[in-house]
PDB file of C-alpha atoms in Angstrom:
ATOM      1  CA  UNK A  21      42.089-197.022  53.710  1.00 55.00           C
ATOM      2  CA  UNK A  22      39.451-198.463  51.435  1.00 70.00           C
ATOM      3  CA  UNK A  23      39.700-202.220  52.167  1.00 79.00           C
ATOM      4  CA  UNK A  24      41.765-204.903  53.894  1.00 84.00           C
ATOM      5  CA  UNK A  25      43.645-205.502  50.631  1.00 83.00           C
ATOM      6  CA  UNK A  26      44.515-201.816  50.173  1.00 84.00           C
ATOM      7  CA  UNK A  27      45.639-201.707  53.838  1.00 85.00           C
ATOM      8  CA  UNK A  28      48.057-204.554  53.132  1.00 86.00           C
ATOM      9  CA  UNK A  29      49.144-202.917  49.858  1.00 88.00           C
ATOM     10  CA  UNK A  30      49.920-199.681  51.719  1.00 88.00           C
ATOM     11  CA  UNK A  31      51.993-201.530  54.309  1.00 87.00           C
ATOM     12  CA  UNK A  32      53.837-203.395  51.543  1.00 88.00           C
ATOM     13  CA  UNK A  33      54.647-200.055  49.915  1.00 91.00           C
ATOM     14  CA  UNK A  34      55.869-198.697  53.245  1.00 91.00           C
ATOM     15  CA  UNK A  35      58.121-201.743  53.696  1.00 89.00           C
ATOM     16  CA  UNK A  36      59.817-200.931  50.389  1.00 88.00           C
ATOM     17  CA  UNK A  37      60.603-197.280  51.159  1.00 93.00           C
ATOM     18  CA  UNK A  38      63.152-195.590  53.381  1.00 95.00           C
ATOM     19  CA  UNK A  39      60.634-193.023  54.660  1.00 97.00           C
ATOM     20  CA  UNK A  40      56.930-192.115  54.642  1.00 97.00           C
ATOM     21  CA  UNK A  41      55.883-188.451  54.423  1.00 97.00           C
ATOM     22  CA  UNK A  42      52.657-186.764  55.544  1.00 97.00           C
ATOM     23  CA  UNK A  43      51.526-183.231  56.348  1.00 95.00           C
ATOM     24  CA  UNK A  44      50.561-181.807  59.728  1.00 95.00           C
ATOM     25  CA  UNK A  45      46.833-182.041  58.920  1.00 94.00           C
ATOM     26  CA  UNK A  46      47.077-185.790  58.366  1.00 93.00           C
ATOM     27  CA  UNK A  47      49.038-186.099  61.607  1.00 95.00           C
ATOM     28  CA  UNK A  48      46.399-184.140  63.533  1.00 94.00           C
ATOM     29  CA  UNK A  49      43.341-185.848  62.026  1.00 92.00           C
ATOM     30  CA  UNK A  50      44.465-189.473  61.601  1.00 90.00           C
ATOM     31  CA  UNK A  51      47.186-189.888  64.258  1.00 91.00           C
ATOM     32  CA  UNK A  52      48.974-192.428  62.031  1.00 91.00           C
ATOM     33  CA  UNK A  53      51.882-194.639  63.034  1.00 91.00           C
ATOM     34  CA  UNK A  54      53.420-194.753  59.513  1.00 93.00           C
ATOM     35  CA  UNK A  55      55.002-198.123  60.174  1.00 89.00           C
ATOM     36  CA  UNK A  56      54.709-201.594  58.629  1.00 88.00           C
ATOM     37  CA  UNK A  57      52.331-203.926  60.452  1.00 87.00           C
ATOM     38  CA  UNK A  58      50.737-206.161  57.832  1.00 81.00           C
ATOM     39  CA  UNK A  59      51.867-206.500  54.253  1.00 72.00           C
ATOM     40  CA  UNK A  60      50.933-208.584  51.231  1.00 67.00           C
ATOM     41  CA  UNK A  61      52.511-212.039  51.047  1.00 63.00           C
ATOM     42  CA  UNK A  62      55.897-212.022  49.360  1.00 64.00           C
ATOM     43  CA  UNK A  63      57.708-214.826  47.619  1.00 53.00           C
ATOM     44  CA  UNK A  64      60.782-214.420  49.825  1.00 53.00           C
ATOM     45  CA  UNK A  65      60.542-212.784  53.210  1.00 58.00           C
ATOM     46  CA  UNK A  66      63.290-213.086  55.752  1.00 59.00           C
ATOM     47  CA  UNK A  67      62.652-211.747  59.228  1.00 61.00           C
ATOM     48  CA  UNK A  68      60.714-208.640  60.095  1.00 63.00           C
ATOM     49  CA  UNK A  69      60.084-205.961  57.451  1.00 62.00           C
ATOM     50  CA  UNK A  70      62.207-202.852  57.699  1.00 78.00           C
ATOM     51  CA  UNK A  71      60.435-199.861  59.188  1.00 91.00           C
ATOM     52  CA  UNK A  72      60.395-196.625  57.190  1.00 95.00           C
ATOM     53  CA  UNK A  73      61.310-193.358  58.879  1.00 96.00           C
ATOM     54  CA  UNK A  74      58.226-191.149  59.433  1.00 97.00           C
ATOM     55  CA  UNK A  75      58.502-187.620  57.999  1.00 98.00           C
ATOM     56  CA  UNK A  76      56.084-184.785  58.767  1.00 98.00           C
ATOM     57  CA  UNK A  77      55.896-181.438  56.978  1.00 97.00           C
ATOM     58  CA  UNK A  78      54.607-179.030  59.637  1.00 96.00           C
ATOM     59  CA  UNK A  79      54.898-175.393  58.525  1.00 93.00           C
ATOM     60  CA  UNK A  80      53.356-173.885  61.670  1.00 91.00           C
ATOM     61  CA  UNK A  81      54.581-176.333  64.342  1.00 94.00           C
ATOM     62  CA  UNK A  82      51.122-177.764  64.895  1.00 94.00           C
ATOM     63  CA  UNK A  83      52.829-180.746  66.520  1.00 93.00           C
ATOM     64  CA  UNK A  84      53.029-178.705  69.737  1.00 91.00           C
ATOM     65  CA  UNK A  85      49.216-178.737  69.951  1.00 92.00           C
ATOM     66  CA  UNK A  86      48.605-182.381  68.964  1.00 91.00           C
ATOM     67  CA  UNK A  87      47.979-184.455  72.065  1.00 86.00           C
ATOM     68  CA  UNK A  88      49.003-187.926  70.890  1.00 88.00           C
ATOM     69  CA  UNK A  89      51.796-188.403  68.369  1.00 93.00           C
ATOM     70  CA  UNK A  90      52.346-192.120  67.723  1.00 93.00           C
ATOM     71  CA  UNK A  91      55.462-191.883  65.565  1.00 95.00           C
ATOM     72  CA  UNK A  92      58.864-193.401  66.292  1.00 94.00           C
ATOM     73  CA  UNK A  93      62.021-191.510  65.270  1.00 96.00           C
ATOM     74  CA  UNK A  94      60.158-188.931  63.162  1.00 97.00           C
ATOM     75  CA  UNK A  95      61.766-186.215  61.085  1.00 97.00           C
ATOM     76  CA  UNK A  96      59.769-182.970  61.174  1.00 97.00           C
ATOM     77  CA  UNK A  97      60.306-180.129  58.718  1.00 97.00           C
ATOM     78  CA  UNK A  98      58.997-176.672  59.536  1.00 96.00           C
ATOM     79  CA  UNK A  99      59.262-173.283  57.884  1.00 93.00           C
ATOM     80  CA  UNK A 100      58.138-171.673  61.157  1.00 90.00           C
ATOM     81  CA  UNK A 101      61.422-169.842  61.737  1.00 84.00           C
ATOM     82  CA  UNK A 102      61.634-168.765  58.080  1.00 81.00           C
ATOM     83  CA  UNK A 103      58.175-167.185  58.274  1.00 69.00           C
ATOM     84  CA  UNK A 104      59.120-165.164  61.303  1.00 55.00           C
ATOM     85  CA  UNK A 105      62.095-163.220  59.949  1.00 53.00           C
ATOM     86  CA  UNK A 106      60.426-159.898  60.752  1.00 59.00           C
ATOM     87  CA  UNK A 107      59.575-160.716  64.350  1.00 54.00           C
ATOM     88  CA  UNK A 108      59.240-157.798  66.674  1.00 64.00           C
ATOM     89  CA  UNK A 109      60.922-158.189  70.053  1.00 61.00           C
ATOM     90  CA  UNK A 110      57.651-158.978  71.847  1.00 70.00           C
ATOM     91  CA  UNK A 111      56.944-161.938  69.497  1.00 77.00           C
ATOM     92  CA  UNK A 112      60.479-163.237  69.338  1.00 77.00           C
ATOM     93  CA  UNK A 113      60.528-164.905  72.749  1.00 82.00           C
ATOM     94  CA  UNK A 114      57.169-166.674  72.343  1.00 84.00           C
ATOM     95  CA  UNK A 115      58.050-167.909  68.837  1.00 85.00           C
ATOM     96  CA  UNK A 116      61.432-169.234  69.946  1.00 89.00           C
ATOM     97  CA  UNK A 117      59.736-170.886  72.934  1.00 92.00           C
ATOM     98  CA  UNK A 118      57.275-172.635  70.591  1.00 93.00           C
ATOM     99  CA  UNK A 119      60.195-173.916  68.488  1.00 94.00           C
ATOM    100  CA  UNK A 120      62.017-175.136  71.632  1.00 95.00           C
ATOM    101  CA  UNK A 121      58.854-176.874  72.882  1.00 95.00           C
ATOM    102  CA  UNK A 122      58.335-178.590  69.515  1.00 96.00           C
ATOM    103  CA  UNK A 123      61.974-179.640  69.353  1.00 96.00           C
ATOM    104  CA  UNK A 124      61.834-181.175  72.858  1.00 96.00           C
ATOM    105  CA  UNK A 125      58.614-183.022  72.018  1.00 95.00           C
ATOM    106  CA  UNK A 126      60.031-184.464  68.805  1.00 97.00           C
ATOM    107  CA  UNK A 127      63.312-185.439  70.478  1.00 96.00           C
ATOM    108  CA  UNK A 128      61.326-187.299  73.145  1.00 95.00           C
ATOM    109  CA  UNK A 129      60.062-189.468  70.260  1.00 95.00           C
ATOM    110  CA  UNK A 130      63.649-190.068  69.105  1.00 96.00           C
ATOM    111  CA  UNK A 131      63.256-187.672  66.196  1.00 97.00           C
ATOM    112  CA  UNK A 132      64.599-184.460  64.695  1.00 97.00           C
ATOM    113  CA  UNK A 133      63.100-181.044  63.963  1.00 97.00           C
ATOM    114  CA  UNK A 134      64.603-179.362  60.907  1.00 97.00           C
ATOM    115  CA  UNK A 135      64.070-175.826  59.690  1.00 95.00           C
ATOM    116  CA  UNK A 136      63.427-175.352  55.987  1.00 96.00           C
ATOM    117  CA  UNK A 137      62.770-172.475  53.644  1.00 94.00           C
ATOM    118  CA  UNK A 138      59.487-171.231  52.249  1.00 92.00           C
ATOM    119  CA  UNK A 139      57.931-171.997  48.891  1.00 92.00           C
ATOM    120  CA  UNK A 140      56.102-169.346  46.836  1.00 89.00           C
ATOM    121  CA  UNK A 141      52.919-169.885  48.878  1.00 88.00           C
ATOM    122  CA  UNK A 142      54.592-169.493  52.275  1.00 88.00           C
ATOM    123  CA  UNK A 143      54.675-173.203  53.134  1.00 91.00           C
ATOM    124  CA  UNK A 144      57.583-175.595  53.587  1.00 95.00           C
ATOM    125  CA  UNK A 145      59.747-175.845  50.476  1.00 97.00           C
ATOM    126  CA  UNK A 146      59.232-179.512  49.577  1.00 97.00           C
ATOM    127  CA  UNK A 147      62.166-179.594  47.152  1.00 97.00           C
ATOM    128  CA  UNK A 148      64.468-178.471  49.944  1.00 97.00           C
ATOM    129  CA  UNK A 149      62.917-181.021  52.340  1.00 98.00           C
ATOM    130  CA  UNK A 150      63.473-183.829  49.834  1.00 98.00           C
ATOM    131  CA  UNK A 151      67.082-182.730  49.274  1.00 98.00           C
ATOM    132  CA  UNK A 152      67.730-182.668  53.042  1.00 98.00           C
ATOM    133  CA  UNK A 153      66.210-186.123  53.444  1.00 98.00           C
ATOM    134  CA  UNK A 154      68.625-187.454  50.834  1.00 98.00           C
ATOM    135  CA  UNK A 155      71.759-185.594  51.936  1.00 98.00           C
ATOM    136  CA  UNK A 156      71.343-185.610  55.733  1.00 97.00           C
ATOM    137  CA  UNK A 157      69.444-188.855  56.332  1.00 97.00           C
ATOM    138  CA  UNK A 158      70.343-191.052  53.364  1.00 97.00           C
ATOM    139  CA  UNK A 159      66.693-191.368  52.328  1.00 97.00           C
ATOM    140  CA  UNK A 160      66.636-192.637  48.745  1.00 96.00           C
ATOM    141  CA  UNK A 161      63.003-193.752  48.438  1.00 96.00           C
ATOM    142  CA  UNK A 162      60.117-191.755  49.875  1.00 97.00           C
ATOM    143  CA  UNK A 163      56.446-192.724  50.010  1.00 96.00           C
ATOM    144  CA  UNK A 164      54.231-189.631  50.167  1.00 96.00           C
ATOM    145  CA  UNK A 165      50.925-190.612  51.779  1.00 94.00           C
ATOM    146  CA  UNK A 166      49.299-187.202  51.965  1.00 87.00           C
ATOM    147  CA  UNK A 167      47.259-185.249  52.697  1.00 88.00           C
ATOM    148  CA  UNK A 168      45.789-183.662  49.652  1.00 89.00           C
ATOM    149  CA  UNK A 169      47.893-180.467  49.771  1.00 90.00           C
ATOM    150  CA  UNK A 170      51.186-182.361  50.044  1.00 93.00           C
ATOM    151  CA  UNK A 171      50.186-184.744  47.244  1.00 93.00           C
ATOM    152  CA  UNK A 172      49.132-181.896  44.970  1.00 92.00           C
ATOM    153  CA  UNK A 173      52.366-179.991  45.631  1.00 93.00           C
ATOM    154  CA  UNK A 174      54.483-183.072  44.869  1.00 95.00           C
ATOM    155  CA  UNK A 175      52.681-183.570  41.555  1.00 94.00           C
ATOM    156  CA  UNK A 176      52.883-179.880  40.602  1.00 93.00           C
ATOM    157  CA  UNK A 177      56.600-179.728  41.424  1.00 95.00           C
ATOM    158  CA  UNK A 178      57.381-182.929  39.529  1.00 96.00           C
ATOM    159  CA  UNK A 179      58.600-184.663  42.702  1.00 96.00           C
ATOM    160  CA  UNK A 180      56.554-187.844  42.157  1.00 94.00           C
ATOM    161  CA  UNK A 181      57.743-190.741  40.010  1.00 92.00           C
ATOM    162  CA  UNK A 182      54.486-192.686  40.262  1.00 92.00           C
ATOM    163  CA  UNK A 183      51.111-192.666  42.000  1.00 90.00           C
ATOM    164  CA  UNK A 184      49.137-195.489  43.573  1.00 88.00           C
ATOM    165  CA  UNK A 185      45.451-194.743  44.126  1.00 82.00           C
ATOM    166  CA  UNK A 186      42.966-197.018  45.856  1.00 77.00           C
ATOM    167  CA  UNK A 187      39.219-196.419  45.921  1.00 73.00           C
ATOM    168  CA  UNK A 188      36.466-197.878  48.042  1.00 67.00           C
ATOM    169  CA  UNK A 189      33.720-199.512  45.958  1.00 66.00           C
ATOM    170  CA  UNK A 190      30.711-197.833  47.574  1.00 66.00           C
ATOM    171  CA  UNK A 191      28.594-194.736  47.136  1.00 61.00           C
ATOM    172  CA  UNK A 192      28.103-192.245  49.928  1.00 63.00           C
ATOM    173  CA  UNK A 193      25.049-190.003  50.139  1.00 63.00           C
ATOM    174  CA  UNK A 194      22.354-192.357  48.876  1.00 59.00           C
ATOM    175  CA  UNK A 195      20.471-192.390  45.599  1.00 55.00           C
ATOM    176  CA  UNK A 196      20.641-188.633  44.968  1.00 57.00           C
ATOM    177  CA  UNK A 197      24.427-188.642  44.997  1.00 51.00           C
ATOM    178  CA  UNK A 198      24.451-190.944  41.963  1.00 48.00           C
ATOM    179  CA  UNK A 199      22.053-189.042  39.734  1.00 46.00           C
ATOM    180  CA  UNK A 200      22.733-186.114  37.446  1.00 45.00           C
ATOM    181  CA  UNK A 201      21.397-182.888  38.832  1.00 45.00           C
TER     182      UNK A 201
END
């Protein structure tokens, strides 16, 4: 987040969407809550803002290894089972155990773990994830917060209707970072 104003803008955007989507990297690095805490002033505001449903795209079930997940009622999508179609018997048990562990962890947060297919690069098929969000959860508006790989995929696949970009007005790296080399 680049400033107090962009923080409030982000929370206002969240308040106007049914769900907020991130990737497993963003979950691991930032440990976000993906909820609405402070939004821009609105002309008419009655009661508390609605809270969007957190959605995480987690191809490899990294959620099992993340110590603190601060999400409420999250929906996780993983292509983990799709990747493992050719499991040998010795791998099968450990892979199913990892899925069961992830599912129990996500359910303890009040959420769901959903299997999805693979895209051409072996990651979660975002089109399928978006379709499942609409058909199974009634999600009509989705705010995609990142990370970079998820954002790029959404743009490449034509899944984004608009983009909001905020920048921090400062230079990092000192004088040399601003000069032509």
